[in-house]
Short mmCIF file of C-alpha atoms and ligand atoms in Angstrom, two decimals:
data_model
loop_
_atom_site.label_atom_id
_atom_site.label_comp_id
_atom_site.label_asym_id
_atom_site.label_seq_id
_atom_site.Cartn_x
_atom_site.Cartn_y
_atom_site.Cartn_z
CA MET A 29 41.87 58.37 82.80
CA SER A 30 45.31 56.61 82.61
CA ASP A 31 47.52 56.36 85.38
CA LEU A 32 49.97 58.29 83.12
CA THR A 33 47.58 61.12 82.06
CA ALA A 34 46.63 61.07 85.91
CA LEU A 35 50.28 61.88 86.70
CA GLU A 36 50.72 64.38 84.29
CA GLN A 37 48.08 66.29 85.39
CA ARG A 38 49.43 66.34 89.25
CA ALA A 39 52.83 67.03 87.89
CA ILE A 40 51.67 69.93 85.99
CA ALA A 41 49.57 71.22 88.67
CA GLU A 42 52.18 71.15 91.42
CA LEU A 43 54.45 72.66 89.26
CA HIS A 44 52.47 75.71 88.72
CA ALA A 45 51.87 76.00 92.69
CA CYS A 46 55.54 75.99 93.38
CA GLY A 47 56.37 79.94 94.13
CA ASP A 48 60.04 79.89 93.90
CA GLU A 49 63.32 78.77 92.79
CA ALA A 50 63.90 76.33 95.64
CA ALA A 51 60.21 74.90 95.39
CA LEU A 52 60.81 73.97 91.73
CA ARG A 53 63.96 72.21 92.60
CA GLN A 54 61.95 70.33 95.40
CA TRP A 55 59.39 69.29 92.40
CA HIS A 56 62.09 68.25 89.91
CA THR A 57 63.71 65.69 92.48
CA ARG A 58 60.02 64.45 93.48
CA TYR A 59 59.47 63.80 89.59
CA PHE A 60 63.24 63.24 87.97
CA GLY A 61 64.92 61.98 90.79
CA LYS A 62 66.30 58.21 90.88
CA GLN A 63 63.00 57.12 92.72
CA GLY A 64 61.04 59.88 91.27
CA GLU A 65 57.54 59.23 89.71
CA VAL A 66 58.49 59.81 86.28
CA ALA A 67 61.50 57.55 86.36
CA LEU A 68 59.37 54.91 87.80
CA ALA A 69 56.89 55.17 85.25
CA LEU A 70 59.81 54.83 82.72
CA LYS A 71 61.14 51.55 84.44
CA ARG A 72 57.57 50.24 84.37
CA ILE A 73 57.46 50.03 80.78
CA ALA A 74 59.30 46.49 80.86
CA GLU A 75 56.15 45.26 82.87
CA VAL A 76 53.46 46.13 80.32
CA PRO A 77 51.91 43.52 78.70
CA PRO A 78 53.30 43.41 75.01
CA PRO A 79 50.41 44.71 73.22
CA ASP A 80 50.17 47.83 75.23
CA ARG A 81 53.86 48.23 75.81
CA ARG A 82 54.43 50.07 72.61
CA SER A 83 51.60 52.97 73.04
CA TYR A 84 52.51 53.19 77.19
CA GLY A 85 56.16 53.75 76.19
CA GLN A 86 55.58 56.50 73.80
CA GLU A 87 53.01 58.21 76.21
CA ALA A 88 55.59 57.92 79.33
CA ASN A 89 58.49 59.41 77.17
CA ARG A 90 56.12 62.13 75.78
CA ILE A 91 55.14 62.84 79.68
CA LYS A 92 58.86 63.22 80.56
CA GLU A 93 59.60 65.42 77.57
CA ALA A 94 56.71 67.71 78.04
CA LEU A 95 57.14 67.87 81.84
CA THR A 96 60.85 68.65 81.36
CA ALA A 97 60.22 71.48 78.88
CA ALA A 98 57.63 72.54 81.40
CA TYR A 99 59.91 72.69 84.49
CA GLU A 100 62.90 74.23 82.31
CA GLU A 101 60.31 76.99 81.36
CA ALA A 102 58.98 77.34 84.93
CA LEU A 103 62.53 77.53 86.26
CA ARG A 104 63.69 80.36 83.64
CA GLN A 105 60.46 82.54 85.03
CA ALA A 106 61.32 81.97 88.46
CA LYS A 107 64.82 83.32 88.01
CA GLU A 108 63.69 86.09 85.97
CA ARG A 109 60.81 87.06 88.69
CA ALA A 110 63.74 87.03 91.37
CA LEU A 111 65.99 89.03 89.42
CA ASN A 112 63.35 91.69 88.76
CA GLU A 113 62.62 91.54 92.36
CA THR A 114 66.04 92.52 93.46
CA LEU A 115 66.40 94.87 90.69
CA HIS A 116 63.43 96.74 92.35
CA ALA A 117 64.33 96.20 95.80
CA ASP A 118 67.78 97.55 95.18
CA ALA A 119 67.08 100.41 92.77
CA VAL A 120 68.86 103.88 92.80
CA ASP A 121 67.18 106.77 91.62
CA VAL A 122 69.63 108.05 89.22
CA THR A 123 67.68 111.75 88.70
CA LEU A 124 68.33 112.13 92.58
CA PRO A 125 71.21 115.21 92.95
CA GLY A 126 74.80 114.15 93.85
CA ARG A 127 76.06 115.15 97.24
CA PRO A 128 78.18 118.14 96.60
CA VAL A 129 81.84 117.67 97.40
CA ARG A 130 82.94 120.83 99.28
CA ARG A 131 85.98 122.10 98.34
CA GLY A 132 89.04 122.98 100.47
CA ARG A 133 91.19 125.92 100.13
CA LEU A 134 94.50 127.13 101.46
CA HIS A 135 94.57 128.69 105.08
CA VAL A 136 94.74 132.37 105.00
CA ALA A 137 97.84 132.49 106.66
CA THR A 138 99.25 130.10 103.97
CA GLN A 139 98.12 132.36 101.33
CA THR A 140 99.77 135.35 102.79
CA LEU A 141 102.67 133.57 103.40
CA ARG A 142 102.84 132.71 99.69
CA THR A 143 102.27 135.84 98.58
CA ILE A 144 105.21 137.22 100.68
CA ALA A 145 107.31 134.78 99.46
CA SER A 146 106.36 135.29 95.85
CA ILE A 147 107.08 138.74 96.00
CA PHE A 148 110.54 138.18 97.65
CA THR A 149 111.68 135.62 95.38
CA GLU A 150 110.55 138.09 92.65
CA LEU A 151 113.43 140.45 94.07
CA GLY A 152 115.90 137.84 94.31
CA PHE A 153 115.42 136.23 97.46
CA GLN A 154 115.65 132.60 98.17
CA ILE A 155 113.57 130.64 100.70
CA TYR A 156 115.62 128.98 103.49
CA ARG A 157 113.71 126.58 106.01
CA SER A 158 114.91 126.65 109.53
CA ARG A 159 114.29 124.58 112.45
CA GLU A 160 111.54 125.58 115.40
CA VAL A 161 112.99 123.73 117.70
CA GLU A 162 116.46 125.51 118.80
CA ASP A 163 118.80 126.04 121.36
CA ASP A 164 119.52 128.83 123.76
CA ALA A 165 122.94 129.62 121.72
CA THR A 166 121.10 130.22 118.38
CA ASN A 167 118.10 131.72 119.68
CA PHE A 168 119.89 134.26 121.90
CA GLU A 169 123.55 134.07 122.77
CA LEU A 170 124.82 134.12 119.05
CA LEU A 171 122.40 136.98 118.25
CA ASN A 172 124.34 139.22 120.55
CA MET A 173 122.09 138.36 123.74
CA PRO A 174 124.59 136.59 126.52
CA PRO A 175 122.45 134.80 129.25
CA HIS A 176 120.97 137.38 131.52
CA HIS A 177 121.16 139.97 129.00
CA PRO A 178 118.12 142.00 129.83
CA ALA A 179 117.27 142.15 125.81
CA ARG A 180 115.96 138.58 126.33
CA ASP A 181 113.09 140.23 128.28
CA MET A 182 111.28 140.95 124.31
CA TRP A 183 110.87 137.38 124.20
CA ASP A 184 108.98 135.35 126.60
CA THR A 185 109.97 131.74 125.88
CA PHE A 186 108.79 128.32 125.99
CA TYR A 187 111.59 126.18 127.62
CA THR A 188 111.65 122.15 126.96
CA GLU A 189 112.59 119.77 129.89
CA VAL A 190 115.96 119.46 128.05
CA PRO A 191 118.12 121.94 129.21
CA GLY A 192 118.98 124.89 126.42
CA VAL A 193 116.65 123.47 124.08
CA LEU A 194 113.58 125.97 123.27
CA LEU A 195 111.22 126.74 120.83
CA ARG A 196 112.50 129.74 118.86
CA THR A 197 110.83 132.76 120.12
CA HIS A 198 111.49 134.53 116.69
CA THR A 199 112.80 133.45 113.25
CA SER A 200 116.20 135.42 113.66
CA PRO A 201 118.15 132.64 114.93
CA GLY A 202 117.52 131.06 111.44
CA GLN A 203 120.32 134.00 110.33
CA ILE A 204 122.78 132.01 112.23
CA HIS A 205 122.18 128.76 110.11
CA VAL A 206 121.96 130.59 106.99
CA MET A 207 125.54 132.30 107.20
CA ARG A 208 127.19 129.33 108.65
CA GLU A 209 126.11 127.19 105.77
CA PHE A 210 126.56 129.85 103.24
CA CYS A 211 129.83 131.95 104.40
CA PRO A 212 131.50 133.55 102.64
CA LYS A 213 128.92 133.87 99.66
CA PRO A 214 126.83 136.80 99.77
CA ILE A 215 123.17 136.05 100.98
CA ARG A 216 119.64 136.86 99.93
CA VAL A 217 117.15 134.86 101.90
CA ILE A 218 113.50 134.73 103.74
CA LEU A 219 113.24 132.38 106.36
CA PRO A 220 109.49 132.00 107.00
CA GLY A 221 108.11 129.77 110.00
CA MET A 222 106.22 129.20 113.03
CA CYS A 223 107.46 130.85 115.81
CA TYR A 224 106.31 130.63 119.78
CA ARG A 225 105.77 132.81 122.71
CA TYR A 226 105.14 132.27 126.48
CA GLU A 227 102.28 135.16 126.60
CA ALA A 228 98.99 135.88 127.26
CA ILE A 229 96.55 135.07 124.34
CA THR A 230 94.79 138.25 123.66
CA PRO A 231 92.95 140.09 120.32
CA ARG A 232 96.80 141.13 119.38
CA SER A 233 99.04 138.16 120.46
CA GLU A 234 99.06 134.72 120.16
CA ILE A 235 101.38 132.00 121.56
CA MET A 236 102.39 130.91 118.10
CA PHE A 237 102.34 133.03 115.02
CA HIS A 238 104.25 133.17 111.51
CA GLN A 239 107.36 135.31 111.04
CA VAL A 240 109.20 135.71 107.88
CA GLU A 241 112.86 136.94 108.42
CA GLY A 242 115.03 138.44 105.71
CA LEU A 243 118.62 138.43 105.52
CA ALA A 244 121.05 140.08 102.87
CA ILE A 245 124.77 139.92 103.34
CA GLY A 246 127.49 141.26 100.81
CA ARG A 247 130.40 143.84 100.30
CA HIS A 248 128.39 146.67 100.02
CA VAL A 249 124.90 146.27 101.56
CA THR A 250 123.57 149.37 102.88
CA MET A 251 120.57 151.02 104.89
CA ALA A 252 119.62 152.37 101.48
CA ASP A 253 119.61 148.71 99.97
CA LEU A 254 117.14 147.67 103.27
CA LYS A 255 114.86 150.98 102.82
CA GLY A 256 114.66 150.17 98.93
CA THR A 257 113.84 146.45 99.64
CA ILE A 258 111.31 147.35 102.03
CA VAL A 259 109.18 149.98 100.03
CA ALA A 260 109.47 147.30 97.22
CA PHE A 261 107.69 144.95 99.21
CA ALA A 262 105.20 147.26 100.92
CA ARG A 263 103.91 148.47 97.30
CA ARG A 264 103.73 144.94 95.85
CA MET A 265 102.14 143.89 98.65
CA PHE A 266 99.61 147.06 99.44
CA GLY A 267 99.78 149.02 96.27
CA GLU A 268 101.89 150.98 94.35
CA GLN A 269 100.95 154.53 96.18
CA ARG A 270 101.83 152.97 99.72
CA ARG A 271 104.59 155.32 101.37
CA VAL A 272 106.82 154.06 104.19
CA ARG A 273 108.69 155.58 107.11
CA ILE A 274 111.50 154.30 109.44
CA ARG A 275 111.59 154.85 112.92
CA SER A 276 114.92 154.19 115.18
CA SER A 277 114.46 151.24 117.39
CA TYR A 278 116.54 148.65 119.52
CA PHE A 279 117.10 145.10 118.75
CA PRO A 280 120.40 143.25 119.88
CA PHE A 281 121.32 142.01 116.78
CA THR A 282 120.92 144.76 114.65
CA GLU A 283 122.81 148.21 114.85
CA PRO A 284 121.31 150.52 113.91
CA SER A 285 117.84 149.00 114.31
CA ILE A 286 114.64 150.70 113.04
CA GLU A 287 110.90 150.03 113.25
CA VAL A 288 109.28 150.44 109.59
CA ASP A 289 105.53 151.81 109.43
CA MET A 290 103.72 152.26 106.10
CA ASP A 291 100.77 154.67 105.37
CA CYS A 292 97.39 153.42 106.62
CA ILE A 293 95.77 151.51 103.76
CA VAL A 294 92.43 152.72 104.95
CA CYS A 295 93.21 156.34 105.52
CA SER A 296 96.26 157.00 103.65
CA GLY A 297 97.82 158.98 106.41
CA LYS A 298 95.06 161.05 107.57
CA GLY A 299 93.93 159.02 110.47
CA CYS A 300 91.30 156.27 111.12
CA GLY A 301 90.18 153.55 113.27
CA LEU A 302 92.66 151.16 111.90
CA CYS A 303 95.64 153.43 112.43
CA LYS A 304 94.19 154.34 115.68
CA ARG A 305 94.42 158.26 114.63
CA MET A 306 98.21 157.80 113.83
CA GLY A 307 97.78 157.59 110.02
CA TRP A 308 100.54 154.91 109.83
CA LEU A 309 100.87 150.99 110.56
CA GLU A 310 103.87 149.16 112.16
CA ILE A 311 105.05 146.42 109.59
CA MET A 312 108.16 144.97 110.77
CA GLY A 313 111.37 145.11 112.70
CA ALA A 314 114.63 145.78 110.87
CA GLY A 315 118.13 146.76 110.95
CA MET A 316 121.80 146.34 109.61
CA VAL A 317 123.40 143.06 110.81
CA HIS A 318 125.19 143.45 113.90
CA PRO A 319 129.01 143.02 113.62
CA VAL A 320 129.13 140.51 116.47
CA VAL A 321 126.45 138.48 114.66
CA LEU A 322 128.10 138.68 111.31
CA ARG A 323 131.18 137.63 113.12
CA ASN A 324 129.26 134.43 114.82
CA GLY A 325 128.20 133.82 111.45
CA GLY A 326 131.54 133.62 110.15
CA TYR A 327 131.68 136.93 108.07
CA ASP A 328 134.40 139.55 108.86
CA PRO A 329 132.26 142.55 109.51
CA ASP A 330 135.45 144.71 108.27
CA GLU A 331 134.59 143.23 104.56
CA TYR A 332 130.79 142.44 104.79
CA SER A 333 127.65 144.05 105.72
CA GLY A 334 124.22 143.01 105.84
CA PHE A 335 120.43 144.26 106.62
CA ALA A 336 117.85 142.05 108.17
CA PHE A 337 113.96 142.30 108.77
CA GLY A 338 111.39 140.37 110.48
CA MET A 339 107.42 140.87 110.56
CA GLY A 340 104.24 138.92 111.39
CA PRO A 341 102.34 137.79 108.39
CA GLN A 342 99.36 137.44 110.61
CA ARG A 343 99.84 141.02 111.42
CA ILE A 344 100.09 141.77 107.77
CA ALA A 345 97.19 139.60 106.57
CA MET A 346 94.84 141.46 109.61
CA LEU A 347 95.71 144.77 107.91
CA GLN A 348 94.79 143.20 104.42
CA TYR A 349 91.58 141.86 105.31
CA ALA A 350 90.73 143.89 108.31
CA ILE A 351 90.61 141.02 110.80
CA ASP A 352 90.45 142.09 114.13
CA ASP A 353 91.34 139.24 116.35
CA ILE A 354 94.40 137.31 115.73
CA ARG A 355 93.19 134.23 117.82
CA GLN A 356 90.75 133.37 114.78
CA PHE A 357 94.02 132.25 112.62
CA TRP A 358 94.14 128.88 114.80
CA ALA A 359 90.44 128.79 115.98
CA ASN A 360 89.79 126.51 113.54
CA ASP A 361 85.96 128.19 112.95
CA LEU A 362 85.19 127.51 109.11
CA ARG A 363 82.84 130.51 109.06
CA PHE A 364 86.04 132.69 109.38
CA LEU A 365 88.62 130.43 107.15
CA GLN A 366 85.84 130.13 104.22
CA GLN A 367 85.83 133.91 103.98
CA PHE A 368 89.29 133.69 102.27
N1 LIG B 1 113.40 138.66 115.34
C1 LIG B 1 112.81 139.95 115.69
C2 LIG B 1 111.61 139.94 116.26
O1 LIG B 1 111.03 139.06 116.85
C3 LIG B 1 112.22 140.97 114.45
C4 LIG B 1 113.62 141.48 113.54
C5 LIG B 1 114.37 140.76 112.59
C6 LIG B 1 114.17 142.82 113.87
C7 LIG B 1 115.63 140.97 112.06
C8 LIG B 1 115.48 142.81 113.24
C9 LIG B 1 115.95 142.11 112.46
O2 LIG B 1 110.86 141.02 117.02
#
């Protein structure tokens, strides 16, 4: 066996023993590098005595071509094997079910607020946003409650460290802001927003809760307008058959002041657990805007009159959905929230 044949056989055997691309490349340097065996065999052509030189040269070149072709094929196969291995290892089972995306929803308090807002916008009211951090003057004094007025006891207040600055206890201070902005134009607005009271947290009372204030001011606004508005609201909110009654009450910023009840949505007035056998549910406080408040807002009480009301949408949602604990609203319990 000639040296060349031995070289070819050894090279082919080693090539087939290469396990991966890196081994193949090492093999290639070993045979085809500058000092590689194939290169050396080619160089040796010149040293072969003339009679054998031609056949040696032909054979050396054939081996060079054959090994090159074998190397390229082996390299191609090694690359394909490596690709198949990674494809297999990183395989994704496209038939597995996906992870479901849970849909969010509006908080029940937001839903109720939006229903109330849409009813009042239908009745021609605009929505007015008013600040939650108030001063004592707007939350109390301008609403006809001078310092030390006993009526302030109705609102236990969170005071800040800045003297005279507090978290509003009701949305009524918004009345002052609206009047001062719109005076002397007629007004029909609702003021929805968060209020804060320094109170014990019980199933019936929270330290933060929404209120929706209503305010209408014009030249001939009467108690009949107030009553008509409330009845229209109650029927849109709770059903066309609803009846409304008003009781005399007291608020420093309205005169006369009333408390509004609606016949019970469960028993329609017969008496049941929800209405505590009364047949009626309380839905809001209201009244005719006090002349002092009108004047503080810039309106002349001899020319203008107005009505105002204030309700708690959480209380309303509690009636609507038979929720028995107001603390649920801000407890962040998904089991509660997902029901709405
Ligand atoms: N601001 C009153 C409260 O928080 C409610 C109210 C508003 C009453 C407007 C009359 C008129 O209790």
